[in-house]
mmCIF file of N, CA, C and O in Angstrom:
data_model
loop_
_atom_site.group_PDB
_atom_site.id
_atom_site.type_symbol
_atom_site.label_atom_id
_atom_site.label_comp_id
_atom_site.label_asym_id
_atom_site.label_seq_id
_atom_site.Cartn_x
_atom_site.Cartn_y
_atom_site.Cartn_z
ATOM 1 N N MET A 240 28.137 -3.587 -5.945
ATOM 2 C CA MET A 240 26.875 -4.255 -5.719
ATOM 3 C C MET A 240 25.793 -3.502 -6.493
ATOM 4 O O MET A 240 25.632 -2.312 -6.344
ATOM 5 N N SER A 241 25.080 -4.205 -7.324
ATOM 6 C CA SER A 241 24.017 -3.557 -8.080
ATOM 7 C C SER A 241 22.671 -3.834 -7.437
ATOM 8 O O SER A 241 22.472 -4.862 -6.817
ATOM 9 N N THR A 242 21.794 -2.893 -7.628
ATOM 10 C CA THR A 242 20.444 -3.032 -7.113
ATOM 11 C C THR A 242 19.501 -3.154 -8.292
ATOM 12 O O THR A 242 19.525 -2.327 -9.189
ATOM 13 N N GLU A 243 18.688 -4.199 -8.280
ATOM 14 C CA GLU A 243 17.731 -4.390 -9.349
ATOM 15 C C GLU A 243 16.496 -3.551 -9.057
ATOM 16 O O GLU A 243 15.918 -3.646 -7.982
ATOM 17 N N VAL A 244 16.109 -2.743 -10.023
ATOM 18 C CA VAL A 244 14.938 -1.900 -9.865
ATOM 19 C C VAL A 244 13.905 -2.348 -10.886
ATOM 20 O O VAL A 244 14.198 -2.405 -12.082
ATOM 21 N N LYS A 245 12.734 -2.670 -10.419
ATOM 22 C CA LYS A 245 11.671 -3.081 -11.325
ATOM 23 C C LYS A 245 10.912 -1.836 -11.762
ATOM 24 O O LYS A 245 10.472 -1.043 -10.934
ATOM 25 N N VAL A 246 10.778 -1.678 -13.055
ATOM 26 C CA VAL A 246 10.046 -0.544 -13.595
ATOM 27 C C VAL A 246 8.597 -0.967 -13.795
ATOM 28 O O VAL A 246 8.314 -1.966 -14.457
ATOM 29 N N LEU A 247 7.687 -0.214 -13.198
ATOM 30 C CA LEU A 247 6.271 -0.534 -13.309
ATOM 31 C C LEU A 247 5.753 -0.089 -14.668
ATOM 32 O O LEU A 247 6.189 0.923 -15.215
ATOM 33 N N SER A 248 4.804 -0.838 -15.202
ATOM 34 C CA SER A 248 4.195 -0.464 -16.473
ATOM 35 C C SER A 248 3.421 0.840 -16.318
ATOM 36 O O SER A 248 3.076 1.249 -15.207
ATOM 37 N N THR A 249 3.140 1.477 -17.441
ATOM 38 C CA THR A 249 2.387 2.729 -17.419
ATOM 39 C C THR A 249 1.012 2.529 -16.793
ATOM 40 O O THR A 249 0.572 3.344 -15.982
ATOM 41 N N SER A 250 0.339 1.433 -17.127
ATOM 42 C CA SER A 250 -0.996 1.196 -16.563
ATOM 43 C C SER A 250 -0.922 0.963 -15.055
ATOM 44 O O SER A 250 -1.775 1.443 -14.308
ATOM 45 N N THR A 251 0.101 0.241 -14.598
ATOM 46 C CA THR A 251 0.246 0.011 -13.159
ATOM 47 C C THR A 251 0.526 1.317 -12.435
ATOM 48 O O THR A 251 -0.028 1.576 -11.370
ATOM 49 N N ARG A 252 1.375 2.173 -13.019
ATOM 50 C CA ARG A 252 1.653 3.471 -12.395
ATOM 51 C C ARG A 252 0.379 4.302 -12.316
ATOM 52 O O ARG A 252 0.118 4.963 -11.312
ATOM 53 N N THR A 253 -0.434 4.272 -13.364
ATOM 54 C CA THR A 253 -1.702 5.010 -13.368
ATOM 55 C C THR A 253 -2.638 4.462 -12.295
ATOM 56 O O THR A 253 -3.229 5.224 -11.525
ATOM 57 N N ASN A 254 -2.776 3.137 -12.231
ATOM 58 C CA ASN A 254 -3.636 2.520 -11.219
ATOM 59 C C ASN A 254 -3.134 2.822 -9.815
ATOM 60 O O ASN A 254 -3.922 3.045 -8.893
ATOM 61 N N LEU A 255 -1.827 2.848 -9.641
ATOM 62 C CA LEU A 255 -1.244 3.166 -8.350
ATOM 63 C C LEU A 255 -1.526 4.613 -7.960
ATOM 64 O O LEU A 255 -1.821 4.899 -6.803
ATOM 65 N N GLU A 256 -1.482 5.532 -8.912
ATOM 66 C CA GLU A 256 -1.800 6.932 -8.629
ATOM 67 C C GLU A 256 -3.254 7.086 -8.174
ATOM 68 O O GLU A 256 -3.547 7.855 -7.262
ATOM 69 N N VAL A 257 -4.154 6.345 -8.800
ATOM 70 C CA VAL A 257 -5.563 6.366 -8.391
ATOM 71 C C VAL A 257 -5.694 5.850 -6.963
ATOM 72 O O VAL A 257 -6.382 6.442 -6.129
ATOM 73 N N LEU A 258 -5.010 4.740 -6.664
ATOM 74 C CA LEU A 258 -5.048 4.177 -5.307
ATOM 75 C C LEU A 258 -4.457 5.155 -4.301
ATOM 76 O O LEU A 258 -5.028 5.367 -3.226
ATOM 77 N N LYS A 259 -3.327 5.774 -4.626
ATOM 78 C CA LYS A 259 -2.698 6.734 -3.718
ATOM 79 C C LYS A 259 -3.639 7.900 -3.421
ATOM 80 O O LYS A 259 -3.762 8.329 -2.268
ATOM 81 N N HIS A 260 -4.326 8.401 -4.446
ATOM 82 C CA HIS A 260 -5.257 9.516 -4.258
ATOM 83 C C HIS A 260 -6.395 9.112 -3.323
ATOM 84 O O HIS A 260 -6.764 9.858 -2.406
ATOM 85 N N HIS A 261 -6.940 7.924 -3.527
ATOM 86 C CA HIS A 261 -8.061 7.471 -2.699
ATOM 87 C C HIS A 261 -7.611 7.245 -1.250
ATOM 88 O O HIS A 261 -8.314 7.626 -0.310
ATOM 89 N N MET A 262 -6.453 6.631 -1.068
ATOM 90 C CA MET A 262 -5.958 6.382 0.283
ATOM 91 C C MET A 262 -5.661 7.700 1.006
ATOM 92 O O MET A 262 -5.875 7.805 2.213
ATOM 93 N N LYS A 263 -5.203 8.700 0.281
ATOM 94 C CA LYS A 263 -4.952 10.010 0.885
ATOM 95 C C LYS A 263 -6.254 10.607 1.418
ATOM 96 O O LYS A 263 -6.289 11.184 2.504
ATOM 97 N N LYS A 264 -7.349 10.443 0.660
ATOM 98 C CA LYS A 264 -8.648 10.929 1.130
ATOM 99 C C LYS A 264 -9.080 10.219 2.408
ATOM 100 O O LYS A 264 -9.800 10.787 3.217
ATOM 101 N N LEU A 265 -8.620 8.986 2.599
ATOM 102 C CA LEU A 265 -8.973 8.210 3.795
ATOM 103 C C LEU A 265 -8.064 8.518 4.981
ATOM 104 O O LEU A 265 -8.275 8.005 6.070
ATOM 105 N N GLY A 266 -7.053 9.344 4.769
ATOM 106 C CA GLY A 266 -6.173 9.729 5.872
ATOM 107 C C GLY A 266 -4.820 9.058 5.881
ATOM 108 O O GLY A 266 -4.066 9.195 6.838
ATOM 109 N N PHE A 267 -4.495 8.315 4.823
ATOM 110 C CA PHE A 267 -3.208 7.629 4.743
ATOM 111 C C PHE A 267 -2.309 8.333 3.745
ATOM 112 O O PHE A 267 -2.733 8.702 2.661
ATOM 113 N N LYS A 268 -1.041 8.487 4.116
ATOM 114 C CA LYS A 268 -0.051 9.067 3.223
ATOM 115 C C LYS A 268 0.699 7.929 2.538
ATOM 116 O O LYS A 268 0.927 6.883 3.130
ATOM 117 N N TYR A 269 1.115 8.171 1.324
ATOM 118 C CA TYR A 269 1.896 7.195 0.565
ATOM 119 C C TYR A 269 3.358 7.303 0.983
ATOM 120 O O TYR A 269 3.886 8.402 1.115
ATOM 121 N N TYR A 270 4.003 6.183 1.206
ATOM 122 C CA TYR A 270 5.412 6.221 1.577
ATOM 123 C C TYR A 270 6.331 5.719 0.487
ATOM 124 O O TYR A 270 7.245 6.398 0.088
ATOM 125 N N GLU A 271 6.143 4.530 -0.006
ATOM 126 C CA GLU A 271 7.042 4.046 -1.034
ATOM 127 C C GLU A 271 6.526 2.760 -1.655
ATOM 128 O O GLU A 271 5.721 2.060 -1.068
ATOM 129 N N ALA A 272 7.011 2.504 -2.829
ATOM 130 C CA ALA A 272 6.809 1.210 -3.465
ATOM 131 C C ALA A 272 8.185 0.562 -3.506
ATOM 132 O O ALA A 272 9.110 1.119 -4.082
ATOM 133 N N ARG A 273 8.331 -0.584 -2.847
ATOM 134 C CA ARG A 273 9.641 -1.234 -2.779
ATOM 135 C C ARG A 273 9.435 -2.734 -2.636
ATOM 136 O O ARG A 273 8.576 -3.176 -1.879
ATOM 137 N N ASN A 274 10.211 -3.491 -3.356
ATOM 138 C CA ASN A 274 10.147 -4.957 -3.282
ATOM 139 C C ASN A 274 8.731 -5.477 -3.464
ATOM 140 O O ASN A 274 8.268 -6.324 -2.710
ATOM 141 N N GLU A 275 8.040 -4.933 -4.451
ATOM 142 C CA GLU A 275 6.666 -5.349 -4.786
ATOM 143 C C GLU A 275 5.622 -4.916 -3.765
ATOM 144 O O GLU A 275 4.485 -5.359 -3.820
ATOM 145 N N TRP A 276 5.991 -4.040 -2.810
ATOM 146 C CA TRP A 276 5.048 -3.589 -1.791
ATOM 147 C C TRP A 276 4.778 -2.101 -1.927
ATOM 148 O O TRP A 276 5.675 -1.315 -2.206
ATOM 149 N N VAL A 277 3.542 -1.717 -1.700
ATOM 150 C CA VAL A 277 3.129 -0.320 -1.648
ATOM 151 C C VAL A 277 2.689 -0.066 -0.211
ATOM 152 O O VAL A 277 1.887 -0.814 0.335
ATOM 153 N N THR A 278 3.215 0.972 0.411
ATOM 154 C CA THR A 278 2.952 1.218 1.828
ATOM 155 C C THR A 278 2.294 2.574 2.036
ATOM 156 O O THR A 278 2.744 3.578 1.493
ATOM 157 N N PHE A 279 1.232 2.579 2.813
ATOM 158 C CA PHE A 279 0.532 3.795 3.208
ATOM 159 C C PHE A 279 0.565 3.858 4.730
ATOM 160 O O PHE A 279 0.511 2.832 5.397
ATOM 161 N N GLY A 280 0.623 5.055 5.293
ATOM 162 C CA GLY A 280 0.622 5.180 6.744
ATOM 163 C C GLY A 280 0.188 6.574 7.144
ATOM 164 O O GLY A 280 -0.143 7.405 6.315
ATOM 165 N N THR A 281 0.199 6.823 8.440
ATOM 166 C CA THR A 281 -0.217 8.131 8.939
ATOM 167 C C THR A 281 0.936 8.939 9.497
ATOM 168 O O THR A 281 0.886 10.151 9.543
ATOM 169 N N GLN A 282 1.985 8.277 9.949
ATOM 170 C CA GLN A 282 3.156 8.982 10.474
ATOM 171 C C GLN A 282 4.360 8.070 10.368
ATOM 172 O O GLN A 282 4.226 6.880 10.120
ATOM 173 N N LEU A 283 5.547 8.630 10.532
ATOM 174 C CA LEU A 283 6.762 7.836 10.439
ATOM 175 C C LEU A 283 7.260 7.423 11.813
ATOM 176 O O LEU A 283 7.214 8.205 12.758
ATOM 177 N N MET A 284 7.741 6.202 11.911
ATOM 178 C CA MET A 284 8.360 5.694 13.122
ATOM 179 C C MET A 284 9.821 5.433 12.770
ATOM 180 O O MET A 284 10.120 4.809 11.754
ATOM 181 N N ILE A 285 10.728 5.949 13.564
ATOM 182 C CA ILE A 285 12.146 5.825 13.266
ATOM 183 C C ILE A 285 12.818 5.030 14.376
ATOM 184 O O ILE A 285 12.659 5.335 15.560
ATOM 185 N N ASP A 286 13.549 3.984 13.985
ATOM 186 C CA ASP A 286 14.387 3.283 14.951
ATOM 187 C C ASP A 286 15.814 3.274 14.410
ATOM 188 O O ASP A 286 16.104 3.908 13.405
ATOM 189 N N GLU A 287 16.700 2.557 15.066
ATOM 190 C CA GLU A 287 18.112 2.618 14.670
ATOM 191 C C GLU A 287 18.388 1.978 13.316
ATOM 192 O O GLU A 287 19.417 2.232 12.705
ATOM 193 N N LYS A 288 17.466 1.170 12.815
ATOM 194 C CA LYS A 288 17.706 0.460 11.563
ATOM 195 C C LYS A 288 16.965 1.039 10.366
ATOM 196 O O LYS A 288 17.410 0.914 9.242
ATOM 197 N N ARG A 289 15.813 1.661 10.587
ATOM 198 C CA ARG A 289 15.003 2.059 9.429
ATOM 199 C C ARG A 289 13.976 3.107 9.801
ATOM 200 O O ARG A 289 13.733 3.395 10.966
ATOM 201 N N VAL A 290 13.380 3.634 8.775
ATOM 202 C CA VAL A 290 12.236 4.525 8.918
ATOM 203 C C VAL A 290 11.049 3.763 8.347
ATOM 204 O O VAL A 290 11.107 3.236 7.245
ATOM 205 N N SER A 291 9.973 3.673 9.104
ATOM 206 C CA SER A 291 8.805 2.948 8.627
ATOM 207 C C SER A 291 7.532 3.681 9.036
ATOM 208 O O SER A 291 7.510 4.395 10.025
ATOM 209 N N PRO A 292 6.471 3.493 8.263
ATOM 210 C CA PRO A 292 5.210 4.144 8.619
ATOM 211 C C PRO A 292 4.539 3.457 9.792
ATOM 212 O O PRO A 292 4.601 2.244 9.931
ATOM 213 N N PHE A 293 3.926 4.242 10.638
ATOM 214 C CA PHE A 293 3.163 3.743 11.779
ATOM 215 C C PHE A 293 1.697 3.872 11.402
ATOM 216 O O PHE A 293 1.317 4.798 10.692
ATOM 217 N N ASP A 294 0.851 3.008 11.906
ATOM 218 C CA ASP A 294 -0.542 2.931 11.458
ATOM 219 C C ASP A 294 -0.538 2.782 9.949
ATOM 220 O O ASP A 294 -0.816 3.704 9.211
ATOM 221 N N ASN A 295 -0.173 1.607 9.476
ATOM 222 C CA ASN A 295 0.024 1.454 8.043
ATOM 223 C C ASN A 295 -0.805 0.365 7.421
ATOM 224 O O ASN A 295 -1.288 -0.535 8.098
ATOM 225 N N ILE A 296 -0.962 0.488 6.131
ATOM 226 C CA ILE A 296 -1.544 -0.534 5.284
ATOM 227 C C ILE A 296 -0.503 -0.797 4.203
ATOM 228 O O ILE A 296 -0.076 0.131 3.521
ATOM 229 N N ALA A 297 -0.068 -2.025 4.074
ATOM 230 C CA ALA A 297 0.890 -2.390 3.042
ATOM 231 C C ALA A 297 0.228 -3.419 2.136
ATOM 232 O O ALA A 297 -0.385 -4.367 2.614
ATOM 233 N N ILE A 298 0.331 -3.214 0.838
ATOM 234 C CA ILE A 298 -0.250 -4.162 -0.107
ATOM 235 C C ILE A 298 0.817 -4.603 -1.086
ATOM 236 O O ILE A 298 1.758 -3.877 -1.370
ATOM 237 N N SER A 299 0.660 -5.806 -1.581
ATOM 238 C CA SER A 299 1.556 -6.294 -2.616
ATOM 239 C C SER A 299 0.994 -5.895 -3.963
ATOM 240 O O SER A 299 -0.205 -6.021 -4.205
ATOM 241 N N ILE A 300 1.861 -5.413 -4.857
ATOM 242 C CA ILE A 300 1.388 -5.077 -6.193
ATOM 243 C C ILE A 300 1.587 -6.241 -7.156
ATOM 244 O O ILE A 300 1.269 -6.149 -8.317
ATOM 245 N N ASP A 301 2.112 -7.356 -6.660
ATOM 246 C CA ASP A 301 2.362 -8.517 -7.500
ATOM 247 C C ASP A 301 1.326 -9.619 -7.296
ATOM 248 O O ASP A 301 0.979 -10.327 -8.208
ATOM 249 N N PHE A 302 0.847 -9.784 -6.090
ATOM 250 C CA PHE A 302 -0.160 -10.797 -5.802
ATOM 251 C C PHE A 302 -1.036 -10.271 -4.675
ATOM 252 O O PHE A 302 -0.711 -9.286 -4.033
ATOM 253 N N ARG A 303 -2.147 -10.890 -4.446
ATOM 254 C CA ARG A 303 -3.128 -10.379 -3.492
ATOM 255 C C ARG A 303 -2.712 -10.705 -2.068
ATOM 256 O O ARG A 303 -2.910 -11.812 -1.583
ATOM 257 N N TYR A 304 -2.127 -9.728 -1.395
ATOM 258 C CA TYR A 304 -1.744 -9.879 0.002
ATOM 259 C C TYR A 304 -1.838 -8.510 0.657
ATOM 260 O O TYR A 304 -1.459 -7.514 0.068
ATOM 261 N N LEU A 305 -2.347 -8.458 1.855
ATOM 262 C CA LEU A 305 -2.579 -7.201 2.555
ATOM 263 C C LEU A 305 -2.118 -7.330 3.995
ATOM 264 O O LEU A 305 -2.394 -8.319 4.657
ATOM 265 N N HIS A 306 -1.392 -6.335 4.469
ATOM 266 C CA HIS A 306 -0.976 -6.281 5.869
ATOM 267 C C HIS A 306 -1.506 -4.975 6.446
ATOM 268 O O HIS A 306 -1.306 -3.918 5.865
ATOM 269 N N VAL A 307 -2.208 -5.052 7.562
ATOM 270 C CA VAL A 307 -2.768 -3.860 8.200
ATOM 271 C C VAL A 307 -2.273 -3.794 9.640
ATOM 272 O O VAL A 307 -2.353 -4.770 10.371
ATOM 273 N N ASP A 308 -1.764 -2.638 10.018
ATOM 274 C CA ASP A 308 -1.305 -2.400 11.397
ATOM 275 C C ASP A 308 -1.827 -1.037 11.808
ATOM 276 O O ASP A 308 -1.237 -0.014 11.491
ATOM 277 N N ILE A 309 -2.967 -1.018 12.484
ATOM 278 C CA ILE A 309 -3.629 0.243 12.829
ATOM 279 C C ILE A 309 -3.967 0.246 14.309
ATOM 280 O O ILE A 309 -4.649 -0.636 14.801
ATOM 281 N N SER A 310 -3.485 1.265 15.016
ATOM 282 C CA SER A 310 -3.841 1.414 16.426
ATOM 283 C C SER A 310 -4.710 2.649 16.649
ATOM 284 O O SER A 310 -5.251 2.831 17.724
ATOM 285 N N ASP A 311 -4.841 3.481 15.641
ATOM 286 C CA ASP A 311 -5.657 4.695 15.730
ATOM 287 C C ASP A 311 -7.103 4.321 15.395
ATOM 288 O O ASP A 311 -7.416 3.985 14.257
ATOM 289 N N PHE A 312 -7.964 4.335 16.387
ATOM 290 C CA PHE A 312 -9.342 3.887 16.178
ATOM 291 C C PHE A 312 -10.083 4.695 15.118
ATOM 292 O O PHE A 312 -10.983 4.192 14.469
ATOM 293 N N SER A 313 -9.706 5.943 14.923
ATOM 294 C CA SER A 313 -10.385 6.729 13.887
ATOM 295 C C SER A 313 -10.089 6.186 12.490
ATOM 296 O O SER A 313 -10.889 6.327 11.577
ATOM 297 N N LEU A 314 -8.955 5.526 12.319
ATOM 298 C CA LEU A 314 -8.609 4.949 11.020
ATOM 299 C C LEU A 314 -9.273 3.596 10.794
ATOM 300 O O LEU A 314 -9.507 3.201 9.660
ATOM 301 N N ILE A 315 -9.573 2.885 11.868
ATOM 302 C CA ILE A 315 -10.183 1.572 11.730
ATOM 303 C C ILE A 315 -11.510 1.666 10.981
ATOM 304 O O ILE A 315 -11.838 0.808 10.177
ATOM 305 N N GLY A 316 -12.248 2.739 11.194
ATOM 306 C CA GLY A 316 -13.509 2.936 10.484
ATOM 307 C C GLY A 316 -13.330 3.095 8.987
ATOM 308 O O GLY A 316 -14.270 2.897 8.224
ATOM 309 N N ASN A 317 -12.116 3.433 8.545
ATOM 310 C CA ASN A 317 -11.848 3.595 7.117
ATOM 311 C C ASN A 317 -11.418 2.297 6.436
ATOM 312 O O ASN A 317 -11.251 2.266 5.222
ATOM 313 N N LEU A 318 -11.236 1.221 7.200
ATOM 314 C CA LEU A 318 -10.737 -0.018 6.612
ATOM 315 C C LEU A 318 -11.624 -0.601 5.514
ATOM 316 O O LEU A 318 -11.113 -1.043 4.499
ATOM 317 N N PRO A 319 -12.967 -0.622 5.674
ATOM 318 C CA PRO A 319 -13.774 -1.172 4.580
ATOM 319 C C PRO A 319 -13.574 -0.406 3.265
ATOM 320 O O PRO A 319 -13.458 -1.018 2.203
ATOM 321 N N GLU A 320 -13.500 0.915 3.336
ATOM 322 C CA GLU A 320 -13.298 1.697 2.115
ATOM 323 C C GLU A 320 -11.880 1.513 1.578
ATOM 324 O O GLU A 320 -11.672 1.447 0.368
ATOM 325 N N ALA A 321 -10.900 1.402 2.475
ATOM 326 C CA ALA A 321 -9.521 1.145 2.038
ATOM 327 C C ALA A 321 -9.435 -0.227 1.374
ATOM 328 O O ALA A 321 -8.790 -0.380 0.337
ATOM 329 N N GLU A 322 -10.095 -1.214 1.961
ATOM 330 C CA GLU A 322 -10.102 -2.547 1.372
ATOM 331 C C GLU A 322 -10.698 -2.520 -0.028
ATOM 332 O O GLU A 322 -10.171 -3.122 -0.962
ATOM 333 N N GLN A 323 -11.788 -1.782 -0.204
ATOM 334 C CA GLN A 323 -12.420 -1.705 -1.522
ATOM 335 C C GLN A 323 -11.499 -1.020 -2.524
ATOM 336 O O GLN A 323 -11.410 -1.441 -3.681
ATOM 337 N N ALA A 324 -10.789 0.026 -2.098
ATOM 338 C CA ALA A 324 -9.843 0.709 -2.992
ATOM 339 C C ALA A 324 -8.739 -0.247 -3.430
ATOM 340 O O ALA A 324 -8.328 -0.249 -4.595
ATOM 341 N N ILE A 325 -8.273 -1.083 -2.505
ATOM 342 C CA ILE A 325 -7.233 -2.047 -2.835
ATOM 343 C C ILE A 325 -7.769 -3.117 -3.780
ATOM 344 O O ILE A 325 -7.116 -3.494 -4.753
ATOM 345 N N LEU A 326 -8.984 -3.595 -3.520
ATOM 346 C CA LEU A 326 -9.598 -4.576 -4.420
ATOM 347 C C LEU A 326 -9.797 -3.983 -5.813
ATOM 348 O O LEU A 326 -9.587 -4.669 -6.820
ATOM 349 N N ASP A 327 -10.181 -2.714 -5.891
ATOM 350 C CA ASP A 327 -10.328 -2.045 -7.183
ATOM 351 C C ASP A 327 -8.987 -1.979 -7.909
ATOM 352 O O ASP A 327 -8.910 -2.154 -9.129
ATOM 353 N N PHE A 328 -7.913 -1.718 -7.157
ATOM 354 C CA PHE A 328 -6.574 -1.692 -7.740
ATOM 355 C C PHE A 328 -6.222 -3.060 -8.321
ATOM 356 O O PHE A 328 -5.766 -3.170 -9.456
ATOM 357 N N TYR A 329 -6.438 -4.116 -7.542
ATOM 358 C CA TYR A 329 -6.143 -5.461 -8.024
ATOM 359 C C TYR A 329 -6.968 -5.791 -9.267
ATOM 360 O O TYR A 329 -6.460 -6.391 -10.211
ATOM 361 N N GLU A 330 -8.240 -5.418 -9.260
ATOM 362 C CA GLU A 330 -9.092 -5.690 -10.413
ATOM 363 C C GLU A 330 -8.561 -4.962 -11.646
ATOM 364 O O GLU A 330 -8.499 -5.530 -12.738
ATOM 365 N N ALA A 331 -8.178 -3.700 -11.470
ATOM 366 C CA ALA A 331 -7.636 -2.925 -12.600
ATOM 367 C C ALA A 331 -6.345 -3.549 -13.118
ATOM 368 O O ALA A 331 -6.046 -3.465 -14.315
ATOM 369 N N GLU A 332 -5.586 -4.186 -12.231
ATOM 370 C CA GLU A 332 -4.333 -4.838 -12.618
ATOM 371 C C GLU A 332 -4.570 -6.237 -13.193
ATOM 372 O O GLU A 332 -3.641 -6.873 -13.679
ATOM 373 N N GLY A 333 -5.819 -6.728 -13.097
ATOM 374 C CA GLY A 333 -6.116 -8.054 -13.603
ATOM 375 C C GLY A 333 -5.663 -9.176 -12.678
ATOM 376 O O GLY A 333 -5.494 -10.315 -13.086
ATOM 377 N N ILE A 334 -5.452 -8.856 -11.397
ATOM 378 C CA ILE A 334 -5.015 -9.840 -10.414
ATOM 379 C C ILE A 334 -6.251 -10.456 -9.772
ATOM 380 O O ILE A 334 -7.112 -9.740 -9.276
ATOM 381 N N THR A 335 -6.318 -11.774 -9.771
ATOM 382 C CA THR A 335 -7.472 -12.468 -9.200
ATOM 383 C C THR A 335 -7.022 -13.363 -8.061
ATOM 384 O O THR A 335 -5.829 -13.543 -7.822
ATOM 385 N N ASP A 336 -7.990 -13.955 -7.372
ATOM 386 C CA ASP A 336 -7.682 -14.876 -6.277
ATOM 387 C C ASP A 336 -6.873 -16.078 -6.753
ATOM 388 O O ASP A 336 -6.161 -16.689 -5.981
ATOM 389 N N GLU A 337 -7.013 -16.428 -8.022
ATOM 390 C CA GLU A 337 -6.314 -17.590 -8.559
ATOM 391 C C GLU A 337 -4.837 -17.312 -8.800
ATOM 392 O O GLU A 337 -4.055 -18.219 -8.946
ATOM 393 N N ASP A 338 -4.448 -16.025 -8.857
ATOM 394 C CA ASP A 338 -3.051 -15.675 -9.151
ATOM 395 C C ASP A 338 -2.136 -15.966 -7.995
ATOM 396 O O ASP A 338 -2.444 -16.015 -6.896
#
């Protein structure tokens, strides 16, 4: 069984590094880029099937979609700045609402 791995362009990797740095300043750790998703969180939650971030923000790097799951009230105050960082990432990637 082969696994298809998508290689990100140099510009996308650079833009992703900028986003990761900004999200880290906001209190989110980077976990992984997989299946077109970039995931940030504050801690890991482990169940019998997988390891996943708890208190997370997941964004699509292919189209404009955002999933937020935050129960830590101190992080909720960072959402406007996190949203702006994500919008800046999309703008740098040339992704618009029409895409």
